[in-house]
PDB file of C-alpha atoms in Angstrom:
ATOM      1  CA  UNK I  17      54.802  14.372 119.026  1.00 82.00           C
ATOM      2  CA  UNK I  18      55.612  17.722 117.269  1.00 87.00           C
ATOM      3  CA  UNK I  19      52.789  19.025 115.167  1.00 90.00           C
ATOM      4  CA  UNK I  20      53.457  22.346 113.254  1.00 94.00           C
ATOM      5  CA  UNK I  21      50.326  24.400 112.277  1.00 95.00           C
ATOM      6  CA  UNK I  22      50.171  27.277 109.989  1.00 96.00           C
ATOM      7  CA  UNK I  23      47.542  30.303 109.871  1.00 92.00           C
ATOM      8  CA  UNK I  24      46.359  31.329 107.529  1.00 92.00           C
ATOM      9  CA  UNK I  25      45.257  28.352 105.362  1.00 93.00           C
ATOM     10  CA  UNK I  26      44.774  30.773 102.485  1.00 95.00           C
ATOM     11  CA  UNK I  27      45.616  34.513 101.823  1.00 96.00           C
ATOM     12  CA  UNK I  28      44.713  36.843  99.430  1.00 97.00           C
ATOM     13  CA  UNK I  29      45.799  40.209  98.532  1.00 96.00           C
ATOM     14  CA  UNK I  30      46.620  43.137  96.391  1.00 97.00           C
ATOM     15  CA  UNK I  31      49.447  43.816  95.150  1.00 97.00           C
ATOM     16  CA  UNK I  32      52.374  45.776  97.166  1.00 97.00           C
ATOM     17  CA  UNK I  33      50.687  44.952 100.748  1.00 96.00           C
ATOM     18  CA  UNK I  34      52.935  43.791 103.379  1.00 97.00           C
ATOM     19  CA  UNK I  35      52.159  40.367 104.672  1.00 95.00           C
ATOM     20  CA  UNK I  36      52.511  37.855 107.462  1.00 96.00           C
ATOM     21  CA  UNK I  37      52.457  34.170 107.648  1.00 97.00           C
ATOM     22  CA  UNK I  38      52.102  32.502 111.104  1.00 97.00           C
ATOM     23  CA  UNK I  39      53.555  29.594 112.070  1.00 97.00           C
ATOM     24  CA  UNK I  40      53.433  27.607 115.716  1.00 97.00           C
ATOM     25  CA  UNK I  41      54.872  24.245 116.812  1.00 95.00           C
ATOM     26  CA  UNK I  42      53.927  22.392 119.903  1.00 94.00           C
ATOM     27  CA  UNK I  43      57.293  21.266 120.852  1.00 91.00           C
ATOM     28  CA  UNK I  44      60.008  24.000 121.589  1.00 90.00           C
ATOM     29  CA  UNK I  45      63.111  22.025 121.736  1.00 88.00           C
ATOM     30  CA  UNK I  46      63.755  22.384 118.199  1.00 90.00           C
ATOM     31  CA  UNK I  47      67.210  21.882 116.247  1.00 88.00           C
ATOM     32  CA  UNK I  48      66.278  24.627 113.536  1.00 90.00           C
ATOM     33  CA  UNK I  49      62.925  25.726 111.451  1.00 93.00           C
ATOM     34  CA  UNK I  50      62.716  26.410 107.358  1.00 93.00           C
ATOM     35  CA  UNK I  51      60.809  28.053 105.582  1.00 96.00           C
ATOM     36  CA  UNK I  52      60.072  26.594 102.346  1.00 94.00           C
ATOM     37  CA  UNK I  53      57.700  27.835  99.073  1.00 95.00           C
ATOM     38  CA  UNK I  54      56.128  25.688  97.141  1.00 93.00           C
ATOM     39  CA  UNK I  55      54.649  26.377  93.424  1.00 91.00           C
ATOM     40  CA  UNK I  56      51.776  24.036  91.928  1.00 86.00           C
ATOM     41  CA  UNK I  57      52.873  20.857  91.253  1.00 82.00           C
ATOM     42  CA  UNK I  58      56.701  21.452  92.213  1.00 85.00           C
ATOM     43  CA  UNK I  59      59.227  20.552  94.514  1.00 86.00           C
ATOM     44  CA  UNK I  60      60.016  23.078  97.728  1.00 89.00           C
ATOM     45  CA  UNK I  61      62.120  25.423  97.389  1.00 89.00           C
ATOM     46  CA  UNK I  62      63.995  26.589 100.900  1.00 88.00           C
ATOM     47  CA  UNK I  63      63.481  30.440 101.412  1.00 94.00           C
ATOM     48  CA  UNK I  64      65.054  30.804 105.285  1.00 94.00           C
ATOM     49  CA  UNK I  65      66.689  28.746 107.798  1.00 91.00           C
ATOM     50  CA  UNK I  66      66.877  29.951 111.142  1.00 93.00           C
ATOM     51  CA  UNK I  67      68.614  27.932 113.792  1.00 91.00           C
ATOM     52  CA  UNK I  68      67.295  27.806 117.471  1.00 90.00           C
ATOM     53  CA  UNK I  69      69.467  29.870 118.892  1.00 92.00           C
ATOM     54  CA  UNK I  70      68.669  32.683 116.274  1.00 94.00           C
ATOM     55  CA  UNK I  71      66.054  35.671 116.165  1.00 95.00           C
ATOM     56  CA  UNK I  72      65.525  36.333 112.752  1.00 96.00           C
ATOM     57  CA  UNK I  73      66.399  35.839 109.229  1.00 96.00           C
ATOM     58  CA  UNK I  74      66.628  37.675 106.143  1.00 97.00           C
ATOM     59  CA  UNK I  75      66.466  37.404 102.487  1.00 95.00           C
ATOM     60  CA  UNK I  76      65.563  40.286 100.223  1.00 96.00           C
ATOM     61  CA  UNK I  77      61.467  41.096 100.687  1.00 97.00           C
ATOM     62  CA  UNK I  78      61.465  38.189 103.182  1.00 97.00           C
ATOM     63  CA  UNK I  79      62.080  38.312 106.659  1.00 98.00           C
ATOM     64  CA  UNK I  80      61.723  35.224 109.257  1.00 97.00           C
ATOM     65  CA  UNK I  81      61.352  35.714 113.131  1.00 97.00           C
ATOM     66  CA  UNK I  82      61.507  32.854 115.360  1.00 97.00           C
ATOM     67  CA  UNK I  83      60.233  32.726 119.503  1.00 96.00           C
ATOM     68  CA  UNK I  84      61.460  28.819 120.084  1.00 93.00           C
ATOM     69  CA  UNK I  85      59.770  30.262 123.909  1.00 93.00           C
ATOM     70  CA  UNK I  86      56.251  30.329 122.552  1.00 95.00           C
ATOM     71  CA  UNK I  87      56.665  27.878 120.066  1.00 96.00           C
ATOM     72  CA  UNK I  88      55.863  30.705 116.838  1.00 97.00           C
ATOM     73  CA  UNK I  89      57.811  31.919 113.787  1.00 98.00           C
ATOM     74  CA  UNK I  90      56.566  34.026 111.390  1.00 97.00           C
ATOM     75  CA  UNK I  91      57.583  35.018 107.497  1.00 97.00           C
ATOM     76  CA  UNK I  92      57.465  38.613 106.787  1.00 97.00           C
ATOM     77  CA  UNK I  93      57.189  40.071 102.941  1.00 97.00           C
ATOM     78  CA  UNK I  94      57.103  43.162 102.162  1.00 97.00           C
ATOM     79  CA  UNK I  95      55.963  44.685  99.018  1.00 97.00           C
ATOM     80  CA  UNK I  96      54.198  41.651  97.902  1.00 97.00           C
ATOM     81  CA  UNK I  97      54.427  40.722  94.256  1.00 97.00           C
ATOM     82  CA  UNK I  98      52.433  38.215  91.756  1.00 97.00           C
ATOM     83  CA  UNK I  99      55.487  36.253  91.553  1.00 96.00           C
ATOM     84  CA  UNK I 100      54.905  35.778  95.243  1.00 97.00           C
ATOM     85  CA  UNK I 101      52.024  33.601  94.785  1.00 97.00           C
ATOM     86  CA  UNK I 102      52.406  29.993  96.085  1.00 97.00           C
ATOM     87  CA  UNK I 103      51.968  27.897  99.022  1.00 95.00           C
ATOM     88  CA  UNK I 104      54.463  28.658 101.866  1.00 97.00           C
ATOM     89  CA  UNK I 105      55.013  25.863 104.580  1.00 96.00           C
ATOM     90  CA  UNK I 106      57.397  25.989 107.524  1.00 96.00           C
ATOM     91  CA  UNK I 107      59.427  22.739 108.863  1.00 94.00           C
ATOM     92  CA  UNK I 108      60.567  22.361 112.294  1.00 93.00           C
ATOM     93  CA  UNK I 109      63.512  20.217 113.702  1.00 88.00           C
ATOM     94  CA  UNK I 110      63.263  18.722 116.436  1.00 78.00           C
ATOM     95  CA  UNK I 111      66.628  18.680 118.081  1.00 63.00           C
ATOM     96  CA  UNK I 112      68.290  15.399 118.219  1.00 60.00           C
ATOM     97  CA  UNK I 113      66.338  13.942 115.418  1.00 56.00           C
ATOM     98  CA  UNK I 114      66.916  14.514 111.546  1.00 61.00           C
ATOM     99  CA  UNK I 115      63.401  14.674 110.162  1.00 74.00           C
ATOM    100  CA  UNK I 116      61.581  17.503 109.546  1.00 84.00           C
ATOM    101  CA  UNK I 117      58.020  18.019 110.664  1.00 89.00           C
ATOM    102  CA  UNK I 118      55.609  20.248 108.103  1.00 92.00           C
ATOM    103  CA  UNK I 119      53.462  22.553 108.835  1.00 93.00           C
ATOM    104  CA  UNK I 120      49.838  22.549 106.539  1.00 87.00           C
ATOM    105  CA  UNK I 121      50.981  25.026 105.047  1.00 94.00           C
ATOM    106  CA  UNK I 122      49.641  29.299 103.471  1.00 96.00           C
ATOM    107  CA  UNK I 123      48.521  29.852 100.375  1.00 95.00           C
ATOM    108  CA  UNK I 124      49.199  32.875  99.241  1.00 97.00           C
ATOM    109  CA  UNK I 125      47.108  34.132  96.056  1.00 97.00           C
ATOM    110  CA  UNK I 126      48.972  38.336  94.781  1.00 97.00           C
ATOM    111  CA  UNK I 127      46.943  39.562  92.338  1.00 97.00           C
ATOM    112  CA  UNK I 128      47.797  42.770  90.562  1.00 94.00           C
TER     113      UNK I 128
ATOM    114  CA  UNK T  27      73.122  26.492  95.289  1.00 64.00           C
ATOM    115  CA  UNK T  28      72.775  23.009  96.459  1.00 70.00           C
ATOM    116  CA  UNK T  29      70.779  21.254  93.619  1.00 87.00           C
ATOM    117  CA  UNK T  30      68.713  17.875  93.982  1.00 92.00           C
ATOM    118  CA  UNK T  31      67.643  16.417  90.624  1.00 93.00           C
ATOM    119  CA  UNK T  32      64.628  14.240  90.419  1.00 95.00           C
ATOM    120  CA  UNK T  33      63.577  11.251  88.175  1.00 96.00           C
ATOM    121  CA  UNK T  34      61.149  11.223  86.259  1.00 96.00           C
ATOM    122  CA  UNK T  35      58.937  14.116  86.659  1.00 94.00           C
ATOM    123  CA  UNK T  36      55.912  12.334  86.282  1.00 95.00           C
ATOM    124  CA  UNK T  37      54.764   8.692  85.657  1.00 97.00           C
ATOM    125  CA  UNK T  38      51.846   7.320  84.247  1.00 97.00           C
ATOM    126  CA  UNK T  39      51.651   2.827  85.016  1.00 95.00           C
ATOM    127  CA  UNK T  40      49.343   0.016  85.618  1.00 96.00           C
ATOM    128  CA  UNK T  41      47.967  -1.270  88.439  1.00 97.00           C
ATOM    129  CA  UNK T  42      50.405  -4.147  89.910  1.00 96.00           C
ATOM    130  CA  UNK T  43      53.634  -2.947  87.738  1.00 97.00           C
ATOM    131  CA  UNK T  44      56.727  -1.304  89.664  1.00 97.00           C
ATOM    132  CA  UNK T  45      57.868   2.590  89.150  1.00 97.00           C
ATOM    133  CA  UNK T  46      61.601   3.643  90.109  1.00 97.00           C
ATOM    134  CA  UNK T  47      61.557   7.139  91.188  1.00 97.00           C
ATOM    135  CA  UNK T  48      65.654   8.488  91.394  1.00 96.00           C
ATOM    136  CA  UNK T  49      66.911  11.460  93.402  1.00 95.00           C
ATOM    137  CA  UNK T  50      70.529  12.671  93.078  1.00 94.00           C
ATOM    138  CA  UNK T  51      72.434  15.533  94.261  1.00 91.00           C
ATOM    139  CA  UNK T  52      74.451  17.314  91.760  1.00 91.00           C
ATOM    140  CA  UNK T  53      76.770  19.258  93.272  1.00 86.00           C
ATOM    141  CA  UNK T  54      76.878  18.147  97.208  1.00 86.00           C
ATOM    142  CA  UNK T  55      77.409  14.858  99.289  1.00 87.00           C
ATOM    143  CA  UNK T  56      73.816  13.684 100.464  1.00 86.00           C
ATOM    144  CA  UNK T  57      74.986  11.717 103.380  1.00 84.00           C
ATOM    145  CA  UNK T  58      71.082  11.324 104.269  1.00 87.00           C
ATOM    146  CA  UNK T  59      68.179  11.701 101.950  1.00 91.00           C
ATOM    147  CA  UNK T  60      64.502  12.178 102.687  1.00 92.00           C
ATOM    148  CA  UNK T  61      61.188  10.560 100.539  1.00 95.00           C
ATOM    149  CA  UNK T  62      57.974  12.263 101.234  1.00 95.00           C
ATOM    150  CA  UNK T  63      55.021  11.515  99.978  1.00 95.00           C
ATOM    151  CA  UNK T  64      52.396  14.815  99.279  1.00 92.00           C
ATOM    152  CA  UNK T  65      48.610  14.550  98.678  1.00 86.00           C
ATOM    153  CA  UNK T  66      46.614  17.236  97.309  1.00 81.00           C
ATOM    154  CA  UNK T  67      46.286  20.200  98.912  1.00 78.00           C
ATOM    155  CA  UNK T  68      48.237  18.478 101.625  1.00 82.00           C
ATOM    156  CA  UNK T  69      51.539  19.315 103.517  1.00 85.00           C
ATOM    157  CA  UNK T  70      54.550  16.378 103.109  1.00 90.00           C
ATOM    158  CA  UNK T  71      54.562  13.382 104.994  1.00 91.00           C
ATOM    159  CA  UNK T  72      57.661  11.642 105.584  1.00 91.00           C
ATOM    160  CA  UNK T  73      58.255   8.605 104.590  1.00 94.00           C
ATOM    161  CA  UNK T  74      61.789   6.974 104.669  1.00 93.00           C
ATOM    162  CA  UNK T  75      64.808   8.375 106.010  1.00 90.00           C
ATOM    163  CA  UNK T  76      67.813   6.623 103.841  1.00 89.00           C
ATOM    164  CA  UNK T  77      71.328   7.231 105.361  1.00 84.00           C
ATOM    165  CA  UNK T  78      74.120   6.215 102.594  1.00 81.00           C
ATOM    166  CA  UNK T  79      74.930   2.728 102.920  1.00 80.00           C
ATOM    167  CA  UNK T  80      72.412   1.569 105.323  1.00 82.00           C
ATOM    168  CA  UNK T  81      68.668   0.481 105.221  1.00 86.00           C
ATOM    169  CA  UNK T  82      66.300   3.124 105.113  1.00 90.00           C
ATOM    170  CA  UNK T  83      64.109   3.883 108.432  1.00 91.00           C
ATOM    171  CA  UNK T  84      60.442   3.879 107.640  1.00 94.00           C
ATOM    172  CA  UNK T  85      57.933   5.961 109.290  1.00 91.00           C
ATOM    173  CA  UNK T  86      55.131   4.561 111.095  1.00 90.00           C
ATOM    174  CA  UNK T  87      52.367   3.246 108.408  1.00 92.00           C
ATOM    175  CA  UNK T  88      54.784   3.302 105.852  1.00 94.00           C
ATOM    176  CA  UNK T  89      55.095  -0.300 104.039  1.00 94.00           C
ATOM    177  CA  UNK T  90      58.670  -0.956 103.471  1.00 93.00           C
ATOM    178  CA  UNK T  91      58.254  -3.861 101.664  1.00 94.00           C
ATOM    179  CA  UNK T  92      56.347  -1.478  98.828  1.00 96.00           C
ATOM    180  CA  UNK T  93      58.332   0.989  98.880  1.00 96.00           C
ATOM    181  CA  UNK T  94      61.966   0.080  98.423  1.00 95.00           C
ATOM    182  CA  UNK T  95      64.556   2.771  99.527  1.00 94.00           C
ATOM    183  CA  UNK T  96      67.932   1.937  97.858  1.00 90.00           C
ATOM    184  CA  UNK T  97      71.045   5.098  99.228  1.00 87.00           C
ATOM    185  CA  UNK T  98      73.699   3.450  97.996  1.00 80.00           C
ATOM    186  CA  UNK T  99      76.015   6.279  97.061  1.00 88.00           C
ATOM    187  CA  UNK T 100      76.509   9.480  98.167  1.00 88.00           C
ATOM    188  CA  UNK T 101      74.398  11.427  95.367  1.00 91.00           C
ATOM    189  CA  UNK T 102      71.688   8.658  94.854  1.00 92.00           C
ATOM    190  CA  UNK T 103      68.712   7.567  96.144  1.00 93.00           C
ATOM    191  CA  UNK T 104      65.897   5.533  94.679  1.00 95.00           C
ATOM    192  CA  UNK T 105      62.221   4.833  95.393  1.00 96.00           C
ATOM    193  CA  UNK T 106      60.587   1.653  94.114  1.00 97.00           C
ATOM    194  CA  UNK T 107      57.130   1.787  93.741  1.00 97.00           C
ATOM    195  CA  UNK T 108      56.557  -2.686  94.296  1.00 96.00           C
ATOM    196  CA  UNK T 109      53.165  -3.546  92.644  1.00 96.00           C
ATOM    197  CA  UNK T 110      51.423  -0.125  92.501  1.00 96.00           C
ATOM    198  CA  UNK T 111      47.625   0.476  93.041  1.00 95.00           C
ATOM    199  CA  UNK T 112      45.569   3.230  92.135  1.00 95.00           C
ATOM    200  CA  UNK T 113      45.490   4.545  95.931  1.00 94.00           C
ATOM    201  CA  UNK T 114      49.410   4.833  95.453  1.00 95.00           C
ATOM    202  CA  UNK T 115      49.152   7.933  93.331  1.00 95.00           C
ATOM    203  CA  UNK T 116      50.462  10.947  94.935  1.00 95.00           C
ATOM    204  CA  UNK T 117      53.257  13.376  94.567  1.00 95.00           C
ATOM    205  CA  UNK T 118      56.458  12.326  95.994  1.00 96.00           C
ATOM    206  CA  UNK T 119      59.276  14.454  97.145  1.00 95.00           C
ATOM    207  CA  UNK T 120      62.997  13.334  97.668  1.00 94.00           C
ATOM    208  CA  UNK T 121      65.424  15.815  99.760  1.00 92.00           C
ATOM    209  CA  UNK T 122      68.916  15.829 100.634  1.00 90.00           C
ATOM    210  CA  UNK T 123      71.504  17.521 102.579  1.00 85.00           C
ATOM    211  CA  UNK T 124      74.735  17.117 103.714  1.00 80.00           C
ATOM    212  CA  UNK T 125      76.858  15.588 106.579  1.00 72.00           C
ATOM    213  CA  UNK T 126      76.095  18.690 109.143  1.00 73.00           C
ATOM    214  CA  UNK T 127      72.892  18.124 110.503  1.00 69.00           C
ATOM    215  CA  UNK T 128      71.957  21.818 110.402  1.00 70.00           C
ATOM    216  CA  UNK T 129      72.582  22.223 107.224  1.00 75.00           C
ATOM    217  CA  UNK T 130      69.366  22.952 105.210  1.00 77.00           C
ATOM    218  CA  UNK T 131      67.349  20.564 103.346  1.00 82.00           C
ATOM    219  CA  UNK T 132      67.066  20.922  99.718  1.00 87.00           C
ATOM    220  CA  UNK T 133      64.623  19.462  97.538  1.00 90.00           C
ATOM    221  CA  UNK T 134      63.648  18.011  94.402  1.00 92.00           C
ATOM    222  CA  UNK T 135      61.198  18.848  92.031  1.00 91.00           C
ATOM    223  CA  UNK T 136      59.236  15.606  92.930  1.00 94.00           C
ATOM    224  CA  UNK T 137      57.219  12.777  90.697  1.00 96.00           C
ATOM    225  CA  UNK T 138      53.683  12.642  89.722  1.00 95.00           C
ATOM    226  CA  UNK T 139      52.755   8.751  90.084  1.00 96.00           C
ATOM    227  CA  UNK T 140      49.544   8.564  88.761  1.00 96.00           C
ATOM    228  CA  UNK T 141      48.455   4.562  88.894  1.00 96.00           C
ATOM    229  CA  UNK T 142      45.723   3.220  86.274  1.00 96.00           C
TER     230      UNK T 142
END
C-alpha cells in the first residue's frame, strides 16, 4: 500500500527566503506525482506534474524534482512571498491504477 | 485551464435529510471523476472513483449505499449525501480529468457539509 509522507508538517518564514518542501512515497513504481496547493477552506489547485520518467519541473518561483529511485520529490520556491502561504500536498500515482494517493501535507505560513 | 465547478459551496441540513453535492467540468470531457472526502487539518481521502456511465468504485470503508455516486455524463458527477448525521460533516472534494490517464487532475473548490 502506497503511503506518501510530507516534511515539514508546518513551515514558517520571512519573507524572500528560498524554501523546500519534502516529499517521500513508499512505493516507487509510480505513474506520475502532483503537486497541489491548497488555501483555507478551498479546493486544490495543481501547481506541477511530473511524470515518472521526468527529473524536474518548472513553473515560475516553483521548481519540482522527482528521484522515483529513492522514492522523494521535492518543491522548490524561491523568493518566497505572502501570497505563498497555504498548505502544499503532493499526490502520487501509482502506475496502473487511477487514484491518487496524498501526502499529509506542508503548511507554509510567509510573513512579511 | 481545465476548470471543475462545484455545487454548492457549502451546506448547512438536518440530521437524517439527504444533500446533493454536483461537480461538472466546464470546458473538458471528465471521462473519470474523483470524490474525496477532507477532515480538518487532514490530507484527502478518496472516496469513489466514478467512470462515466458505470457504477462508481468505492474505497474500502466507504458506505456506498450513503453515499450515492451518479457519472452519468461526461461533465457531471453527483454526490448524495443518504440520511446525513452529524459525524458526516466534512469537506468534500470532487476532481476530474480527462480520457489520458496522465493527464493531471483538476479540482473543485469543494462543499462544506456541516450536519445539525
Amino acid at each position: 500500500k502506497q503511503e506518501v509522507t510530507q516534511i515539514p508538517a508546518a513551515l514558517s518564514v520571512p519573507e524572500g527566503e528560498n524554501l523546500v518542501l519534502n516529499c517521500s512515497f513508499t512505493d516507487s513504481a509510480i505513474y506520475n506525482l502532483q503537486w497541489f496547493r491548497q488555501d483555507p477552506g478551498k479546493g486544490l489547485t495543481s501547481l506541477l506534474l511530473i511524470q515518472s520518467s521526468q527529473r524536474e519541473q518548472t513553473s515560475g518561483r516553483l521548481n519540482a524534482s522527482l528521484d522515483k529511485s529513492s522514492g522523494r520529490s521535492t518543491l522548490y520556491i524561491a523568493a518566497s512571498q505572502p501570497g505563498d502561504s497555504a498548505t502544499y500536498l503532493c499526490a502520487v500515482r501509482g502506475g496502473g491504477f487511477q487514484k491518487l494517493v496524498f501526502g499529509t501535507g506542508t503548511r507554509l505560513l510567509v510573513s512579511p | 485551464g481545465a476548470v471543475v465547478s462545484q455545487h454548492p459551496s457549502w451546506v448547512i441540513c438536518k440530521s437524517g435529510t439527504s444533500v446533493k453535492i454536483e461537480c461538472r467540468s466546464l470546458d473538458f470531457q471528465a471521462t473519470t471523476m474523483f470524490w474525496y472526502r477532507q477532515f480538518p487539518k487532514q490530507s484527502l481521502m478518496l472516496m469513489a472513483t466514478s467512470n462515466e456511465g458505470s457504477k462508481a468504485t468505492y474505497e474500502q470503508g466507504v458506505e456506498k449505499d450513503k453515499f450515492l455516486i451518479n457519472h452519468a455524463s461526461l461533465t457531471l458527477s453527483t454526490l448524495t449525501v443518504t440520511s446525513a448525521h452529524p459525524e458526516d460533516s466534512s469537506f468534500y472534494i470532487c476532481s476530474a480529468r480527462s480520457g489520458r490517464i496522465d493527464s493531471p487532475l483538476h479540482f473543485g473548490n469543494g462543499t462544506r457539509l456541516t450536519v445539525t
